[in-house]
PDB file of C-alpha atoms and ligand atoms in Angstrom:
ATOM      1  CA  GLU A   1     -11.730  42.372   3.546  1.00 87.00           C
ATOM      2  CA  ILE A   2     -11.989  41.669   7.317  1.00 93.00           C
ATOM      3  CA  THR A   3     -15.430  42.657   8.456  1.00 96.00           C
ATOM      4  CA  LYS A   4     -16.320  44.800  11.518  1.00 97.00           C
ATOM      5  CA  GLU A   5     -17.537  41.636  13.292  1.00 97.00           C
ATOM      6  CA  GLN A   6     -14.284  39.784  12.568  1.00 97.00           C
ATOM      7  CA  ARG A   7     -12.179  42.696  13.991  1.00 97.00           C
ATOM      8  CA  ALA A   8     -14.270  42.572  17.067  1.00 97.00           C
ATOM      9  CA  LEU A   9     -13.746  38.876  17.343  1.00 97.00           C
ATOM     10  CA  ILE A  10      -9.938  39.183  16.880  1.00 98.00           C
ATOM     11  CA  LYS A  11      -9.882  41.951  19.536  1.00 98.00           C
ATOM     12  CA  ALA A  12     -11.966  39.789  22.093  1.00 97.00           C
ATOM     13  CA  ILE A  13      -9.635  36.739  21.500  1.00 98.00           C
ATOM     14  CA  LEU A  14      -6.401  38.812  21.770  1.00 98.00           C
ATOM     15  CA  ASP A  15      -7.570  40.595  24.872  1.00 98.00           C
ATOM     16  CA  ALA A  16      -8.505  37.317  26.527  1.00 98.00           C
ATOM     17  CA  TYR A  17      -5.081  35.660  25.462  1.00 97.00           C
ATOM     18  CA  ASN A  18      -3.229  38.501  26.959  1.00 96.00           C
ATOM     19  CA  ARG A  19      -5.332  38.845  30.100  1.00 96.00           C
ATOM     20  CA  HIS A  20      -4.933  35.131  31.130  1.00 96.00           C
ATOM     21  CA  GLN A  21      -1.362  34.409  31.857  1.00 94.00           C
ATOM     22  CA  ILE A  22       0.380  32.314  34.537  1.00 96.00           C
ATOM     23  CA  PRO A  23       0.991  34.488  37.647  1.00 96.00           C
ATOM     24  CA  GLN A  24       4.561  35.811  38.115  1.00 94.00           C
ATOM     25  CA  ASP A  25       4.876  34.095  41.537  1.00 95.00           C
ATOM     26  CA  VAL A  26       4.633  30.749  39.731  1.00 96.00           C
ATOM     27  CA  THR A  27       6.792  31.406  36.704  1.00 95.00           C
ATOM     28  CA  LYS A  28       9.378  33.188  38.770  1.00 95.00           C
ATOM     29  CA  LYS A  29      10.330  29.877  40.474  1.00 95.00           C
ATOM     30  CA  LEU A  30      11.582  28.638  37.108  1.00 95.00           C
ATOM     31  CA  LEU A  31      14.287  31.296  37.525  1.00 94.00           C
ATOM     32  CA  GLN A  32      15.165  30.619  41.184  1.00 90.00           C
ATOM     33  CA  GLU A  33      15.016  26.980  42.182  1.00 86.00           C
ATOM     34  CA  GLN A  34      17.877  24.462  41.900  1.00 90.00           C
ATOM     35  CA  TYR A  35      18.430  22.414  38.783  1.00 91.00           C
ATOM     36  CA  SER A  36      17.931  18.664  39.222  1.00 92.00           C
ATOM     37  CA  ALA A  37      15.674  16.192  37.329  1.00 92.00           C
ATOM     38  CA  GLU A  38      13.318  16.035  40.249  1.00 92.00           C
ATOM     39  CA  GLU A  39      13.197  19.805  40.885  1.00 94.00           C
ATOM     40  CA  ASN A  40      12.814  20.483  37.235  1.00 95.00           C
ATOM     41  CA  PHE A  41       9.896  17.922  36.911  1.00 95.00           C
ATOM     42  CA  LEU A  42       8.231  19.510  39.924  1.00 95.00           C
ATOM     43  CA  LEU A  43       8.499  22.962  38.560  1.00 96.00           C
ATOM     44  CA  LEU A  44       7.235  21.969  35.152  1.00 96.00           C
ATOM     45  CA  THR A  45       4.278  20.161  36.860  1.00 97.00           C
ATOM     46  CA  GLU A  46       3.562  23.365  38.736  1.00 97.00           C
ATOM     47  CA  VAL A  47       3.626  25.612  35.707  1.00 97.00           C
ATOM     48  CA  ALA A  48       1.621  23.021  33.615  1.00 98.00           C
ATOM     49  CA  THR A  49      -1.098  23.009  36.289  1.00 98.00           C
ATOM     50  CA  SER A  50      -1.206  26.865  36.377  1.00 98.00           C
ATOM     51  CA  GLN A  51      -1.279  26.784  32.643  1.00 98.00           C
ATOM     52  CA  VAL A  52      -4.258  24.567  32.541  1.00 98.00           C
ATOM     53  CA  GLN A  53      -6.171  26.909  34.868  1.00 98.00           C
ATOM     54  CA  VAL A  54      -5.144  29.929  32.696  1.00 98.00           C
ATOM     55  CA  LEU A  55      -6.304  27.913  29.635  1.00 98.00           C
ATOM     56  CA  VAL A  56      -9.823  27.244  31.127  1.00 98.00           C
ATOM     57  CA  GLU A  57     -10.213  30.955  31.788  1.00 98.00           C
ATOM     58  CA  PHE A  58      -9.025  31.889  28.301  1.00 98.00           C
ATOM     59  CA  THR A  59     -11.382  29.263  26.690  1.00 98.00           C
ATOM     60  CA  LYS A  60     -14.398  30.710  28.555  1.00 98.00           C
ATOM     61  CA  ASN A  61     -13.751  34.008  26.820  1.00 97.00           C
ATOM     62  CA  ILE A  62     -13.815  32.447  23.315  1.00 98.00           C
ATOM     63  CA  PRO A  63     -16.984  33.969  21.883  1.00 97.00           C
ATOM     64  CA  GLY A  64     -19.524  31.131  21.408  1.00 97.00           C
ATOM     65  CA  PHE A  65     -17.684  28.556  23.643  1.00 98.00           C
ATOM     66  CA  LEU A  66     -20.037  28.859  26.564  1.00 98.00           C
ATOM     67  CA  SER A  67     -23.105  28.410  24.228  1.00 98.00           C
ATOM     68  CA  LEU A  68     -21.758  24.889  23.385  1.00 98.00           C
ATOM     69  CA  ASP A  69     -23.032  21.781  25.233  1.00 98.00           C
ATOM     70  CA  ARG A  70     -21.462  21.717  28.733  1.00 98.00           C
ATOM     71  CA  GLU A  71     -19.983  18.147  28.354  1.00 98.00           C
ATOM     72  CA  ASP A  72     -18.526  19.158  24.948  1.00 98.00           C
ATOM     73  CA  GLN A  73     -16.887  22.104  26.563  1.00 98.00           C
ATOM     74  CA  ILE A  74     -15.094  19.691  28.848  1.00 98.00           C
ATOM     75  CA  ALA A  75     -14.227  17.277  26.053  1.00 98.00           C
ATOM     76  CA  LEU A  76     -12.728  20.156  24.052  1.00 98.00           C
ATOM     77  CA  LEU A  77     -10.680  21.274  26.978  1.00 98.00           C
ATOM     78  CA  LYS A  78      -9.383  17.774  27.850  1.00 97.00           C
ATOM     79  CA  GLY A  79      -8.653  17.032  24.195  1.00 97.00           C
ATOM     80  CA  SER A  80      -6.772  20.303  23.454  1.00 98.00           C
ATOM     81  CA  ALA A  81      -4.900  21.052  26.782  1.00 98.00           C
ATOM     82  CA  VAL A  82      -1.528  19.396  25.586  1.00 98.00           C
ATOM     83  CA  GLU A  83      -1.648  21.102  22.273  1.00 98.00           C
ATOM     84  CA  ALA A  84      -2.438  24.543  23.757  1.00 98.00           C
ATOM     85  CA  MET A  85       0.476  24.152  26.118  1.00 98.00           C
ATOM     86  CA  PHE A  86       2.858  23.165  23.366  1.00 98.00           C
ATOM     87  CA  LEU A  87       1.758  26.465  21.577  1.00 98.00           C
ATOM     88  CA  ARG A  88       2.164  28.548  24.772  1.00 97.00           C
ATOM     89  CA  SER A  89       5.535  27.115  25.682  1.00 97.00           C
ATOM     90  CA  ALA A  90       6.734  27.559  22.150  1.00 96.00           C
ATOM     91  CA  GLN A  91       6.001  31.216  22.415  1.00 94.00           C
ATOM     92  CA  VAL A  92       7.990  31.361  25.554  1.00 95.00           C
ATOM     93  CA  LEU A  93      10.978  29.454  24.146  1.00 95.00           C
ATOM     94  CA  SER A  94      10.928  31.560  20.988  1.00 91.00           C
ATOM     95  CA  LYS A  95      14.385  33.217  20.738  1.00 82.00           C
ATOM     96  CA  LYS A  96      12.791  35.846  18.462  1.00 77.00           C
ATOM     97  CA  MET A  97      10.630  37.270  21.211  1.00 76.00           C
ATOM     98  CA  PRO A  98      12.843  36.285  24.199  1.00 74.00           C
ATOM     99  CA  SER A  99      10.903  36.265  27.426  1.00 82.00           C
ATOM    100  CA  GLY A 100      13.054  36.004  30.543  1.00 88.00           C
ATOM    101  CA  TYR A 101      12.259  32.320  30.620  1.00 94.00           C
ATOM    102  CA  THR A 102      13.503  31.127  27.280  1.00 94.00           C
ATOM    103  CA  GLU A 103      16.818  29.630  28.402  1.00 94.00           C
ATOM    104  CA  VAL A 104      15.670  28.322  31.854  1.00 95.00           C
ATOM    105  CA  LEU A 105      12.518  26.676  30.484  1.00 96.00           C
ATOM    106  CA  GLU A 106      14.435  24.962  27.705  1.00 96.00           C
ATOM    107  CA  GLU A 107      16.933  23.700  30.293  1.00 95.00           C
ATOM    108  CA  ARG A 108      14.380  22.484  32.636  1.00 95.00           C
ATOM    109  CA  ILE A 109      12.449  20.719  29.918  1.00 95.00           C
ATOM    110  CA  ARG A 110      15.590  19.006  28.591  1.00 95.00           C
ATOM    111  CA  LYS A 111      16.532  17.894  32.202  1.00 93.00           C
ATOM    112  CA  SER A 112      13.196  16.854  33.476  1.00 92.00           C
ATOM    113  CA  GLY A 113      13.586  12.968  33.273  1.00 89.00           C
ATOM    114  CA  MET A 114      11.725  12.810  29.844  1.00 88.00           C
ATOM    115  CA  SER A 115      13.108  10.099  27.628  1.00 86.00           C
ATOM    116  CA  GLU A 116      15.326  11.329  24.754  1.00 87.00           C
ATOM    117  CA  GLU A 117      12.991   9.994  22.068  1.00 90.00           C
ATOM    118  CA  PHE A 118      10.558  12.854  22.718  1.00 92.00           C
ATOM    119  CA  MET A 119      13.148  15.676  22.800  1.00 93.00           C
ATOM    120  CA  THR A 120      13.864  15.699  19.061  1.00 94.00           C
ATOM    121  CA  PRO A 121      10.352  15.979  17.852  1.00 95.00           C
ATOM    122  CA  MET A 122       9.440  18.394  20.666  1.00 96.00           C
ATOM    123  CA  PHE A 123      12.266  20.756  19.907  1.00 96.00           C
ATOM    124  CA  ASN A 124      11.882  20.429  16.155  1.00 96.00           C
ATOM    125  CA  PHE A 125       8.336  21.675  16.690  1.00 97.00           C
ATOM    126  CA  TYR A 126       9.509  24.539  18.754  1.00 97.00           C
ATOM    127  CA  LYS A 127      12.020  25.539  16.091  1.00 96.00           C
ATOM    128  CA  SER A 128       9.300  25.321  13.398  1.00 96.00           C
ATOM    129  CA  ILE A 129       6.992  27.522  15.355  1.00 96.00           C
ATOM    130  CA  GLU A 130       9.901  30.018  15.855  1.00 94.00           C
ATOM    131  CA  GLU A 131      10.717  30.294  12.187  1.00 94.00           C
ATOM    132  CA  LEU A 132       6.973  31.326  11.575  1.00 94.00           C
ATOM    133  CA  HIS A 133       7.434  34.611  13.476  1.00 91.00           C
ATOM    134  CA  MET A 134       3.723  34.545  14.418  1.00 93.00           C
ATOM    135  CA  THR A 135       2.081  37.742  15.558  1.00 93.00           C
ATOM    136  CA  GLN A 136       0.211  37.772  18.880  1.00 93.00           C
ATOM    137  CA  GLU A 137      -3.103  37.699  17.055  1.00 96.00           C
ATOM    138  CA  GLU A 138      -1.980  34.668  15.182  1.00 96.00           C
ATOM    139  CA  GLN A 139      -0.840  32.926  18.310  1.00 96.00           C
ATOM    140  CA  ALA A 140      -4.128  33.605  20.078  1.00 98.00           C
ATOM    141  CA  LEU A 141      -6.266  32.480  17.069  1.00 98.00           C
ATOM    142  CA  LEU A 142      -4.257  29.410  16.449  1.00 98.00           C
ATOM    143  CA  THR A 143      -4.698  28.411  20.040  1.00 98.00           C
ATOM    144  CA  THR A 144      -8.438  29.141  19.673  1.00 98.00           C
ATOM    145  CA  ILE A 145      -8.639  26.921  16.556  1.00 98.00           C
ATOM    146  CA  THR A 146      -6.798  24.078  18.416  1.00 98.00           C
ATOM    147  CA  ILE A 147      -9.278  24.284  21.235  1.00 98.00           C
ATOM    148  CA  LEU A 148     -12.193  24.239  18.792  1.00 98.00           C
ATOM    149  CA  THR A 149     -11.178  21.050  17.072  1.00 98.00           C
ATOM    150  CA  PRO A 150     -14.471  19.161  16.498  1.00 98.00           C
ATOM    151  CA  ASP A 151     -13.042  15.644  16.346  1.00 96.00           C
ATOM    152  CA  ARG A 152     -11.777  15.254  19.921  1.00 97.00           C
ATOM    153  CA  PRO A 153     -12.878  12.107  21.827  1.00 96.00           C
ATOM    154  CA  TYR A 154     -16.496  12.284  23.312  1.00 97.00           C
ATOM    155  CA  VAL A 155     -17.606  15.450  21.495  1.00 98.00           C
ATOM    156  CA  LYS A 156     -21.256  15.034  20.721  1.00 98.00           C
ATOM    157  CA  SER A 157     -22.302  18.191  18.776  1.00 97.00           C
ATOM    158  CA  HIS A 158     -19.571  17.899  16.177  1.00 97.00           C
ATOM    159  CA  GLU A 159     -21.271  20.416  13.760  1.00 98.00           C
ATOM    160  CA  ALA A 160     -21.644  23.137  16.451  1.00 98.00           C
ATOM    161  CA  VAL A 161     -17.828  23.029  17.225  1.00 98.00           C
ATOM    162  CA  GLU A 162     -17.013  22.752  13.496  1.00 98.00           C
ATOM    163  CA  ARG A 163     -19.114  26.019  12.794  1.00 98.00           C
ATOM    164  CA  LEU A 164     -17.276  27.827  15.545  1.00 98.00           C
ATOM    165  CA  GLN A 165     -13.868  26.680  14.340  1.00 98.00           C
ATOM    166  CA  GLU A 166     -14.603  27.591  10.750  1.00 98.00           C
ATOM    167  CA  THR A 167     -15.506  31.071  11.914  1.00 98.00           C
ATOM    168  CA  MET A 168     -11.971  31.311  13.488  1.00 98.00           C
ATOM    169  CA  LEU A 169     -10.248  29.652  10.564  1.00 98.00           C
ATOM    170  CA  ASP A 170     -11.765  32.177   8.203  1.00 98.00           C
ATOM    171  CA  VAL A 171     -10.634  35.091  10.343  1.00 98.00           C
ATOM    172  CA  LEU A 172      -7.082  33.650  10.537  1.00 98.00           C
ATOM    173  CA  ARG A 173      -6.853  33.142   6.893  1.00 97.00           C
ATOM    174  CA  LYS A 174      -7.736  36.754   6.238  1.00 97.00           C
ATOM    175  CA  LEU A 175      -5.309  37.964   8.889  1.00 96.00           C
ATOM    176  CA  CYS A 176      -2.402  35.923   7.455  1.00 96.00           C
ATOM    177  CA  VAL A 177      -3.066  37.445   3.899  1.00 95.00           C
ATOM    178  CA  LEU A 178      -2.942  40.858   5.564  1.00 94.00           C
ATOM    179  CA  GLN A 179       0.001  40.367   7.855  1.00 93.00           C
ATOM    180  CA  HIS A 180       2.149  38.256   5.569  1.00 94.00           C
ATOM    181  CA  PRO A 181       1.445  39.551   2.084  1.00 93.00           C
ATOM    182  CA  GLN A 182       4.766  38.396   0.724  1.00 94.00           C
ATOM    183  CA  GLU A 183       4.020  34.766   1.922  1.00 94.00           C
ATOM    184  CA  PRO A 184       1.037  33.444   0.150  1.00 94.00           C
ATOM    185  CA  GLN A 185       1.621  29.950   1.773  1.00 96.00           C
ATOM    186  CA  TYR A 186       1.790  31.347   5.304  1.00 97.00           C
ATOM    187  CA  PHE A 187      -1.770  30.259   6.397  1.00 97.00           C
ATOM    188  CA  ALA A 188      -1.182  26.760   5.022  1.00 97.00           C
ATOM    189  CA  ARG A 189       2.070  26.535   7.061  1.00 97.00           C
ATOM    190  CA  LEU A 190       0.187  27.564  10.247  1.00 96.00           C
ATOM    191  CA  LEU A 191      -2.394  24.799   9.636  1.00 97.00           C
ATOM    192  CA  GLY A 192       0.537  22.469   9.096  1.00 97.00           C
ATOM    193  CA  ARG A 193       1.600  23.164  12.715  1.00 97.00           C
ATOM    194  CA  LEU A 194      -1.782  21.967  13.850  1.00 96.00           C
ATOM    195  CA  THR A 195      -1.105  18.532  12.258  1.00 96.00           C
ATOM    196  CA  GLU A 196       2.193  18.454  13.921  1.00 97.00           C
ATOM    197  CA  LEU A 197       0.554  19.317  17.258  1.00 97.00           C
ATOM    198  CA  ARG A 198      -1.521  16.121  16.983  1.00 96.00           C
ATOM    199  CA  THR A 199       1.591  14.004  16.547  1.00 96.00           C
ATOM    200  CA  LEU A 200       3.154  15.596  19.597  1.00 96.00           C
ATOM    201  CA  HIS A 201      -0.009  14.801  21.422  1.00 96.00           C
ATOM    202  CA  HIS A 202       0.319  11.176  20.708  1.00 94.00           C
ATOM    203  CA  TYR A 203       3.981  11.372  21.895  1.00 93.00           C
ATOM    204  CA  HIS A 204       2.769  13.128  24.968  1.00 95.00           C
ATOM    205  CA  VAL A 205       0.684  10.128  26.087  1.00 92.00           C
ATOM    206  CA  GLU A 206       3.765   7.898  26.059  1.00 91.00           C
ATOM    207  CA  MET A 207       5.763  10.757  27.723  1.00 91.00           C
ATOM    208  CA  LEU A 208       3.310  10.703  30.705  1.00 91.00           C
ATOM    209  CA  THR A 209       3.602   6.931  31.010  1.00 87.00           C
ATOM    210  CA  SER A 210       7.435   7.075  30.920  1.00 85.00           C
ATOM    211  CA  TRP A 211       7.354   9.636  33.746  1.00 86.00           C
ATOM    212  CA  LYS A 212       4.754   7.567  35.692  1.00 79.00           C
ATOM    213  CA  THR A 213       6.775   4.417  35.518  1.00 78.00           C
ATOM    214  CA  ASN A 214       9.679   6.422  37.109  1.00 79.00           C
ATOM    215  CA  ASP A 215       7.115   7.119  39.951  1.00 81.00           C
ATOM    216  CA  HIS A 216       6.617  10.821  39.056  1.00 88.00           C
ATOM    217  CA  LYS A 217       3.530  12.305  40.567  1.00 91.00           C
ATOM    218  CA  PHE A 218       1.138  14.770  38.849  1.00 94.00           C
ATOM    219  CA  THR A 219      -1.370  17.201  40.372  1.00 96.00           C
ATOM    220  CA  PRO A 220      -5.063  16.269  40.668  1.00 97.00           C
ATOM    221  CA  LEU A 221      -6.021  18.747  37.901  1.00 97.00           C
ATOM    222  CA  LEU A 222      -3.439  17.316  35.391  1.00 97.00           C
ATOM    223  CA  CYS A 223      -4.534  13.719  36.336  1.00 95.00           C
ATOM    224  CA  GLU A 224      -8.104  14.746  35.555  1.00 95.00           C
ATOM    225  CA  ILE A 225      -7.450  16.471  32.314  1.00 95.00           C
ATOM    226  CA  TRP A 226      -4.907  13.882  31.050  1.00 94.00           C
ATOM    227  CA  ASP A 227      -6.813  10.877  32.448  1.00 90.00           C
ATOM    228  CA  VAL A 228      -3.744   9.506  34.286  1.00 88.00           C
ATOM    229  CA  GLN A 229      -3.647   7.591  37.662  1.00 78.00           C
TER     230      GLN A 229
HETATM  231  C1  59G B   1       3.378  17.951  33.972  1.00 50.81           C
HETATM  232  C2  59G B   1       4.746  18.490  33.333  1.00 50.81           C
HETATM  233  C3  59G B   1       5.949  17.771  33.749  1.00 50.81           C
HETATM  234  C4  59G B   1       4.474  18.508  31.834  1.00 50.81           C
HETATM  235  O1  59G B   1       4.192  17.349  31.155  1.00 50.81           O
HETATM  236  N1  59G B   1       4.168  17.663  29.826  1.00 50.81           N
HETATM  237  C5  59G B   1       4.536  18.968  29.680  1.00 50.81           C
HETATM  238  C6  59G B   1       4.615  19.649  28.459  1.00 50.81           C
HETATM  239  C7  59G B   1       5.878  19.925  27.872  1.00 50.81           C
HETATM  240 CL1  59G B   1       7.274  19.370  28.755  1.00 50.81          CL
HETATM  241  C8  59G B   1       5.999  20.559  26.688  1.00 50.81           C
HETATM  242  C9  59G B   1       4.895  20.999  26.011  1.00 50.81           C
HETATM  243  C10 59G B   1       3.656  20.785  26.543  1.00 50.81           C
HETATM  244  C11 59G B   1       3.587  20.094  27.722  1.00 50.81           C
HETATM  245 CL2  59G B   1       1.971  19.765  28.302  1.00 50.81          CL
HETATM  246  C12 59G B   1       4.779  19.535  30.887  1.00 50.81           C
HETATM  247  C13 59G B   1       5.239  20.945  31.168  1.00 50.81           C
HETATM  248  O2  59G B   1       4.230  21.699  30.488  1.00 50.81           O
HETATM  249  C14 59G B   1       4.440  23.119  30.452  1.00 50.81           C
HETATM  250  C15 59G B   1       3.301  23.937  30.428  1.00 50.81           C
HETATM  251  C16 59G B   1       3.472  25.321  30.408  1.00 50.81           C
HETATM  252  C17 59G B   1       4.747  25.917  30.427  1.00 50.81           C
HETATM  253  C18 59G B   1       4.871  27.403  30.458  1.00 50.81           C
HETATM  254  C19 59G B   1       3.805  28.193  29.926  1.00 50.81           C
HETATM  255  C20 59G B   1       3.886  29.565  29.951  1.00 50.81           C
HETATM  256  C21 59G B   1       4.974  30.200  30.517  1.00 50.81           C
HETATM  257  C22 59G B   1       5.378  31.598  30.730  1.00 50.81           C
HETATM  258  C23 59G B   1       4.535  32.839  30.386  1.00 50.81           C
HETATM  259  O3  59G B   1       3.481  32.475  29.756  1.00 50.81           O
HETATM  260  O4  59G B   1       5.019  33.903  30.646  1.00 50.81           O
HETATM  261  C24 59G B   1       6.682  31.758  31.370  1.00 50.81           C
HETATM  262  S1  59G B   1       7.322  30.372  31.736  1.00 50.81           S
HETATM  263  C25 59G B   1       6.066  29.385  31.092  1.00 50.81           C
HETATM  264  C26 59G B   1       5.987  27.913  31.056  1.00 50.81           C
HETATM  265  C27 59G B   1       5.820  25.058  30.475  1.00 50.81           C
HETATM  266  C28 59G B   1       5.668  23.647  30.440  1.00 50.81           C
END
């Protein structure tokens, strides 16, 4: 059912996903530094900046991405960064596959000066991702599909991106049937998470504004990718 080419595609994406991770010296700080709203915000800003750099490297390894129009490549990265980071942080926070960062990351997010109204939808999302028990391949493919969303602002060659995304959706659908035979709805549930990511993306724009009004500074890379300042 999964063709040889599709197996090669899964392997390429999974390898890239596992190869590109935030360096230990950055994530280690989450375990060491003090807890205060200020310190938590600074640390989250640092890991988010590092995660964006990791995301750019991962994206360059998505087969076909570098053949897209250069400006579209930027538009896809800007448009998907927040959603890709929600997926990545969801993996870290998942208590099913505890990384050493699960508790500290949750604590620092909860106490980073973010307004309460975003906490509930954010942690509901994290819970809904956890309940899916996604495999590594599914995580990597879902992130790839999020990046290759054609209807981001300023994307010109909509069809070219759509063709790439459809290739990945086709692989993910087959993979879900194989890896979750007892759950025929699993693929549909995964796609439902993509819809929820868009809602969180809208919340995130307000989140940034609420941090900004409390005079929180972001790094140049985050300002550029999120169009703040
Ligand atoms: C600018 C900052 C205050 C901010 O604004 N919005 C969000 C933000 C939030 Cl608070 C939630 C979701 C998405 C975003 Cl952008 C953030 C913080 O974003 C994060 C990005 C990425 C990680 C993240 C990734 C991987 C890993 C790993 C690993 O791979 O081993 C170990 S620890 C860890 C930590 C956490 C937070």
